[in-house]
Amino acid sequence: MLFLSRFFEIRDIVAPFRTHAEMVVPYESLDPARNALSGPWLHRGAAPHHAHGALRTGGRGVLRPVVAEDAPVDEAAPHLRPHHPELGEQPVRFQEDEDLGHHHDDPWRRNIHVALRSAGVDVPGGLRRFPGRRPGGPAASGMSSRICQGRKGEEMTGLKNCTVSVFGLGLLGGSLAWKLSRDGAAKSVAGWSRNPETVRRAHEMGIIGRPCATAEECASLGNVLVLAVPIRSMEETGLRIRPAAGSGVRAVFDLASTKTEVGRKLAPLWGSRYAGFHPMAGKERGGLENADPDLFDGAVCAVVPFENTGEEALSLAEELAEALGGRPLRTGAEEHDAAAACISHFPVLVAASLALLAGEEMEDHPLVPLLAAGGFRDTTRVAGGLPELGADMASTNGEQIRRLAGKYRAILDALLAASPEELEALLARAARCREAVLAGKGTLSRKRG
């Protein structure tokens, strides 16, 4: 009888997981540094024929290694062996007793839980933890093993079961909402804009599923709030929606291209739920009419923590980046602003100065517009962007821009003073620098792959 009793206890623990559809992901998609997926999910049986190892997940995105029958253990993703007990190198570590569910007071059942979790089964009552993985850290792309509390107390899993509320439906906000709606990456997408006509069109186009007449209504619906308003309106919008945001809000992100000053204003409002989020993508033309659900494909998405930012907000930001088709990169606010000034903000002013110069020159030299071609078009492209966006970037990142302007003048003076031989060498060096900067964009993928 004791044996039968124990048998049914095991059955009761395991049974809920039999009904979940399984998925298989090639090891190549796994980021060994974070035990997280960087590539797309593949349904079982769709893994490439050359993939000896894979990860199988049950219904809540919990992963466990699966080695093909014809693959020796030493060939099955050797870089993962230290991370997974099924490959025989290192046992899974857990949190304290609360991580083992409400049966931790029963040693026999505790051992069952440990055994099941070592096999990759997510046992109710706590979160499974891999070595080097913080509780609540990032999980699979588009999925998460973390439990979140919804607005009415229901259990939800990751971004896919959260309502995302987007404030501002221009190029970035509209593209983000469209991507999430199209791919079903969120439970629902609510949207608000200062222009009611924009909200109406976004709803008709399927960009948002829940149109909101007011920012307060939009805030009351969301678990994840995304501020995609102009930089100068970030603080005002944050103050406006803060009283309406409910206890179900898990994360608040801004899409501003500058972070230090914006974060200084928003972080005190939202505490641990706030993080900066900056997808490095865009067009010179803004507005909902230019929105594109594929705008963020392959883009680096800067995830910027502040002093009190919680791990859950950061994990959701990384999950959002991956849902958008981008690549998350954690960085500090000051470092972000220094780099963004160099490759985004200052170039806008350089392009604008060249366009202004050409405008002045064409008055005295009518041939200027007739000869303008690809070189002028390419070097002045970002000067055709929204003037208010450029002004906001310059006003909120002025210190970094002025620092670069001083260096830029010195480099320009050196080019002008150089002999032909020296100039040739400097131009060759410039070409190498350009190639190095553009090639560096791919290093994030190599580090994550």
XYZ file of C-alpha atoms in Angstrom:
449
model
C 0.000 0.000 0.000
C 2.841 2.350 0.779
C 4.286 1.663 -2.672
C 0.943 2.435 -4.357
C 0.567 5.595 -2.291
C 3.983 6.815 -3.386
C 3.205 5.842 -7.001
C 0.081 7.990 -7.087
C 1.927 10.885 -5.455
C 4.491 10.777 -8.270
C 1.726 10.488 -10.857
C -0.058 13.534 -9.418
C 3.108 15.586 -9.625
C 4.014 14.563 -13.177
C 0.564 14.358 -14.765
C -0.006 18.090 -15.394
C 3.033 18.193 -17.636
C 1.941 15.412 -19.995
C -0.652 17.596 -21.658
C 1.775 20.308 -22.714
C 2.900 20.296 -26.341
C 6.628 19.734 -26.625
C 8.962 21.814 -28.747
C 12.557 21.131 -29.723
C 15.192 23.785 -30.243
C 18.699 23.163 -31.633
C 21.572 23.749 -29.241
C 22.928 26.256 -31.734
C 20.108 28.615 -30.679
C 21.147 28.559 -27.038
C 23.145 31.275 -25.358
C 25.309 29.302 -22.917
C 26.072 32.396 -20.852
C 22.413 32.938 -19.931
C 20.740 29.567 -20.545
C 18.466 31.460 -22.930
C 17.454 31.095 -26.544
C 18.689 33.621 -29.056
C 17.184 32.030 -32.146
C 13.669 31.106 -33.269
C 11.711 28.241 -31.764
C 11.436 25.120 -33.904
C 8.605 22.632 -33.517
C 9.567 19.107 -32.636
C 11.011 17.334 -35.629
C 11.967 20.577 -37.365
C 15.483 20.782 -35.977
C 18.235 20.697 -38.637
C 19.523 17.214 -39.409
C 23.007 18.165 -38.297
C 21.933 19.235 -34.806
C 22.972 16.475 -32.396
C 21.577 18.262 -29.373
C 18.403 20.120 -28.666
C 16.362 21.556 -25.875
C 12.846 20.335 -25.297
C 10.303 22.450 -23.529
C 7.016 21.659 -21.879
C 4.076 24.008 -21.744
C 5.632 26.858 -19.759
C 8.844 27.349 -21.691
C 10.979 25.329 -19.278
C 13.922 23.802 -21.100
C 15.721 20.514 -20.706
C 18.513 19.028 -22.806
C 17.630 16.260 -25.238
C 20.431 14.381 -26.971
C 19.773 12.543 -30.206
C 20.088 8.768 -29.879
C 22.848 8.642 -32.485
C 24.897 11.434 -30.924
C 27.648 10.742 -28.392
C 27.447 12.903 -25.293
C 30.783 14.548 -26.049
C 29.424 15.722 -29.426
C 26.188 17.118 -28.045
C 26.974 20.793 -27.537
C 30.077 20.372 -25.351
C 29.897 24.016 -24.275
C 26.668 23.163 -22.433
C 27.925 20.152 -20.467
C 28.783 22.109 -17.329
C 25.299 23.609 -17.243
C 23.047 20.573 -17.418
C 22.927 17.548 -15.132
C 21.635 15.245 -17.880
C 25.006 15.658 -19.582
C 26.667 14.470 -16.401
C 28.946 17.348 -15.463
C 27.259 19.495 -12.826
C 24.131 19.198 -10.683
C 21.378 21.761 -10.857
C 21.388 24.202 -7.963
C 18.181 25.550 -6.524
C 17.080 28.461 -4.426
C 16.250 27.998 -0.781
C 13.354 25.854 0.389
C 10.657 28.055 -1.114
C 11.979 27.093 -4.536
C 10.978 23.481 -3.947
C 7.297 24.111 -3.521
C 5.065 23.425 -0.559
C 6.368 19.840 -0.157
C 9.803 20.851 1.101
C 8.878 19.649 4.588
C 8.572 16.076 3.266
C 12.091 14.790 2.448
C 10.782 11.993 0.224
C 8.641 14.326 -1.887
C 11.415 16.905 -1.836
C 13.662 14.344 -3.537
C 10.961 13.754 -6.148
C 10.842 17.474 -6.883
C 14.609 17.663 -7.173
C 14.681 14.669 -9.515
C 11.907 16.056 -11.691
C 13.545 19.447 -11.928
C 16.881 17.883 -12.763
C 15.059 16.256 -15.667
C 13.753 19.640 -16.755
C 10.193 19.515 -15.409
C 8.937 22.788 -13.926
C 7.300 21.682 -10.677
C 4.505 23.913 -9.308
C 5.452 25.947 -6.283
C 8.731 27.494 -7.363
C 11.107 28.409 -10.152
C 13.724 26.061 -11.554
C 17.196 27.529 -11.498
C 20.228 26.710 -13.634
C 23.782 27.374 -12.407
C 24.681 30.999 -12.975
C 21.047 31.896 -13.601
C 19.391 34.357 -11.244
C 15.786 33.681 -10.259
C 13.490 35.540 -12.586
C 16.216 35.925 -15.196
C 15.677 35.736 -18.928
C 14.334 32.517 -20.324
C 13.482 31.341 -23.798
C 12.941 33.736 -26.657
C 9.328 34.782 -26.619
C 8.618 32.674 -23.528
C 9.489 32.661 -19.856
C 9.366 30.300 -16.915
C 8.639 33.209 -14.587
C 5.167 33.591 -13.123
C 3.629 37.032 -13.185
C 0.545 38.205 -11.388
C -2.121 39.655 -13.658
C -4.453 42.515 -13.034
C -7.133 40.185 -11.613
C -4.803 37.793 -9.857
C -4.535 35.218 -12.644
C -1.234 33.508 -13.308
C 0.479 34.486 -16.526
C 3.717 33.411 -18.146
C 6.064 35.964 -19.696
C 5.345 38.614 -22.284
C 3.067 36.355 -24.295
C 0.400 36.520 -21.601
C 0.775 40.206 -20.772
C -1.103 43.179 -22.147
C 1.377 45.656 -23.606
C 0.218 49.280 -23.556
C 1.923 51.581 -26.047
C 1.826 55.347 -25.548
C 2.528 57.096 -28.843
C 1.791 55.414 -32.169
C 4.369 56.998 -34.430
C 7.178 55.212 -36.239
C 8.650 53.389 -33.230
C 5.516 52.904 -31.151
C 3.457 51.886 -34.166
C 6.105 49.464 -35.428
C 6.510 47.893 -31.986
C 2.762 47.477 -31.477
C 2.344 46.093 -34.991
C 5.083 43.496 -34.541
C 3.671 42.264 -31.232
C 0.122 42.123 -32.596
C 1.057 40.430 -35.860
C 3.184 37.753 -34.218
C 0.938 37.187 -31.209
C 3.890 37.953 -28.953
C 1.649 39.514 -26.295
C -1.755 38.652 -24.878
C -3.073 41.915 -26.294
C -1.755 45.304 -27.375
C -3.413 48.523 -26.247
C -2.522 51.862 -27.783
C -3.004 55.563 -27.230
C -1.990 58.668 -29.161
C -2.646 62.357 -28.689
C -4.382 62.243 -32.062
C -7.598 60.155 -31.868
C -7.468 59.642 -35.635
C -4.114 57.897 -35.257
C -5.625 55.534 -32.690
C -8.548 54.799 -35.006
C -6.278 54.031 -37.964
C -3.977 51.859 -35.860
C -6.964 49.815 -34.732
C -8.343 49.469 -38.248
C -4.939 48.314 -39.517
C -4.663 45.687 -36.788
C -1.666 47.410 -35.233
C -3.422 47.538 -31.855
C -6.245 45.401 -30.562
C -7.429 47.711 -27.796
C -7.775 51.373 -28.813
C -7.737 53.814 -25.903
C -9.317 57.249 -25.764
C -7.050 58.442 -22.956
C -3.561 57.730 -21.699
C -5.036 56.850 -18.324
C -7.231 54.156 -19.875
C -4.226 52.729 -21.683
C -2.224 52.636 -18.445
C -5.012 50.878 -16.566
C -5.031 48.016 -19.086
C -1.347 47.226 -19.288
C 1.074 44.876 -17.581
C 3.956 46.262 -19.643
C 3.902 49.995 -20.426
C 5.942 51.319 -23.358
C 6.428 55.079 -23.650
C 7.010 55.929 -27.316
C 6.210 59.634 -27.076
C 8.711 62.394 -27.985
C 11.585 62.815 -25.537
C 10.297 66.164 -24.338
C 6.955 64.526 -23.436
C 8.345 61.562 -21.485
C 8.156 63.107 -18.026
C 4.729 64.635 -18.631
C 3.332 61.327 -19.894
C 4.881 59.392 -17.018
C 3.354 61.734 -14.448
C -0.012 61.557 -16.185
C -0.314 57.780 -16.289
C 1.309 56.935 -12.950
C -1.896 57.274 -10.857
C -3.879 55.162 -13.338
C -1.374 52.303 -13.507
C -2.530 49.319 -11.475
C -0.690 46.817 -9.338
C -0.464 44.484 -12.335
C 2.163 46.669 -14.024
C 5.364 44.662 -14.137
C 7.588 46.835 -16.315
C 7.741 50.332 -17.777
C 10.039 51.149 -20.694
C 10.807 54.329 -22.605
C 11.962 54.271 -26.230
C 13.882 57.538 -25.986
C 17.216 57.688 -27.802
C 18.840 59.369 -24.789
C 18.780 57.742 -21.373
C 20.586 59.658 -18.646
C 18.257 62.648 -18.458
C 15.098 60.702 -19.306
C 15.899 58.054 -16.703
C 16.570 60.696 -14.083
C 12.952 61.808 -14.502
C 11.207 58.460 -14.949
C 13.091 56.189 -12.535
C 11.713 57.875 -9.382
C 8.163 57.446 -10.717
C 8.357 53.709 -11.331
C 11.120 52.355 -9.118
C 12.087 48.734 -9.728
C 9.674 48.395 -12.659
C 11.454 50.945 -14.869
C 14.226 50.356 -17.398
C 15.365 52.227 -20.467
C 14.818 50.517 -23.816
C 16.313 51.819 -27.060
C 16.023 49.805 -30.281
C 18.699 51.021 -32.689
C 16.409 51.245 -35.698
C 14.423 53.917 -37.464
C 13.752 55.860 -40.607
C 14.212 59.467 -41.563
C 10.428 59.765 -41.846
C 8.249 59.247 -38.791
C 4.567 58.759 -38.150
C 2.216 55.796 -38.190
C 2.128 55.885 -41.982
C 5.788 54.817 -41.981
C 5.451 52.112 -39.317
C 6.842 48.707 -40.229
C 6.451 45.531 -38.141
C 9.854 44.352 -39.378
C 11.624 47.595 -38.466
C 13.519 46.030 -35.557
C 14.648 42.815 -37.258
C 18.292 42.279 -36.342
C 18.517 45.576 -34.458
C 20.492 45.921 -31.255
C 18.118 46.907 -28.449
C 19.855 48.693 -25.592
C 18.420 47.667 -22.211
C 19.385 50.282 -19.630
C 19.047 49.584 -15.893
C 18.965 52.315 -13.275
C 19.811 52.199 -9.588
C 16.578 50.540 -8.465
C 15.680 48.593 -11.607
C 14.549 45.066 -10.783
C 15.675 41.921 -12.540
C 12.119 41.196 -13.670
C 11.929 44.470 -15.603
C 15.282 43.765 -17.238
C 14.261 40.233 -18.158
C 11.031 41.496 -19.702
C 12.977 44.110 -21.647
C 15.223 41.410 -23.077
C 12.195 39.267 -23.851
C 10.601 42.235 -25.627
C 13.752 42.808 -27.677
C 13.744 39.204 -28.843
C 10.009 39.314 -29.588
C 10.688 42.306 -31.844
C 13.357 40.348 -33.716
C 16.150 42.329 -32.102
C 19.178 41.547 -29.932
C 19.145 42.817 -26.339
C 22.255 44.444 -24.911
C 22.460 45.649 -21.314
C 24.379 48.876 -20.830
C 24.573 51.808 -18.442
C 22.858 55.097 -19.224
C 26.026 57.198 -19.530
C 27.789 54.665 -21.722
C 24.683 54.387 -23.897
C 24.493 58.149 -24.353
C 28.202 58.448 -25.171
C 27.974 55.763 -27.856
C 24.626 56.968 -29.213
C 26.003 60.488 -29.516
C 28.847 59.194 -31.692
C 26.877 56.998 -34.077
C 23.456 58.670 -34.038
C 23.044 62.090 -32.449
C 26.176 63.927 -33.589
C 25.866 62.559 -37.164
C 22.432 64.214 -37.373
C 24.057 67.584 -36.688
C 26.925 66.872 -39.096
C 24.444 65.918 -41.829
C 22.362 68.989 -41.052
C 25.415 71.257 -41.256
C 26.355 69.800 -44.650
C 22.800 70.265 -45.926
C 22.770 73.871 -44.686
C 26.148 74.477 -46.332
C 24.889 73.088 -49.644
C 21.789 75.246 -49.357
C 23.924 78.361 -48.986
C 26.311 77.356 -51.761
C 23.564 76.704 -54.298
C 22.578 80.367 -54.130
C 25.972 81.357 -55.530
C 26.604 78.183 -57.491
C 23.427 76.938 -59.262
C 25.290 73.858 -60.446
C 25.305 72.416 -56.892
C 21.832 70.798 -57.044
C 22.437 69.616 -60.594
C 25.547 67.710 -59.578
C 24.187 66.359 -56.287
C 24.034 62.552 -56.420
C 24.587 59.495 -54.243
C 27.385 60.897 -52.115
C 25.387 63.937 -51.043
C 22.217 61.892 -50.602
C 23.919 59.283 -48.401
C 25.824 61.707 -46.203
C 22.793 63.932 -45.572
C 20.092 61.258 -45.239
C 19.524 61.700 -41.511
C 19.171 65.457 -41.988
C 15.771 64.685 -43.504
C 14.381 63.353 -40.219
C 11.898 64.925 -37.853
C 13.294 68.287 -36.660
C 11.758 67.876 -33.200
C 13.477 64.513 -32.768
C 16.881 65.951 -33.608
C 16.293 68.901 -31.297
C 15.267 66.588 -28.449
C 18.364 64.432 -28.894
C 20.664 67.451 -28.920
C 19.027 69.066 -25.900
C 19.086 65.929 -23.735
C 22.552 64.702 -24.753
C 24.298 68.017 -25.247
C 27.320 67.239 -23.073
C 28.291 64.202 -25.113
C 27.624 65.965 -28.419
C 29.823 68.920 -27.452
C 32.586 66.528 -26.405
C 32.470 64.914 -29.845
C 32.286 68.258 -31.619
C 35.639 69.243 -30.110
C 37.249 66.025 -31.325
C 35.608 66.404 -34.723
C 37.064 69.890 -35.232
C 40.534 68.603 -34.356
C 40.228 65.733 -36.848
C 38.930 68.048 -39.576
C 41.807 70.450 -38.942
C 44.274 67.558 -39.205
C 42.774 66.475 -42.532
C 42.969 70.011 -43.889
C 46.584 70.480 -42.755
C 47.849 67.117 -44.016
C 50.145 66.691 -47.000
C 48.868 64.569 -49.909
C 50.728 61.545 -48.548
C 49.489 62.151 -45.013
C 45.950 62.717 -46.250
C 45.996 59.476 -48.195
C 47.092 57.634 -45.068
C 44.391 59.329 -42.978
C 41.687 58.501 -45.518
C 42.851 54.884 -45.626
C 42.684 54.795 -41.848
C 39.188 56.295 -41.997
C 38.054 53.492 -44.308
C 39.432 50.903 -41.888
C 37.719 52.604 -38.950
C 34.408 52.576 -40.791
C 34.741 48.871 -41.555
C 35.680 48.100 -37.952
C 32.683 49.970 -36.536
C 30.241 48.295 -38.909
C 31.821 44.868 -38.374
C 31.542 45.326 -34.622
C 27.772 45.313 -34.955
C 27.971 41.561 -35.517
C 30.018 40.795 -32.415
C 26.900 40.763 -30.260
C 25.491 37.895 -32.308
C 28.739 35.967 -32.034
C 28.846 36.459 -28.272
C 25.230 35.359 -27.874
C 25.460 32.431 -30.291
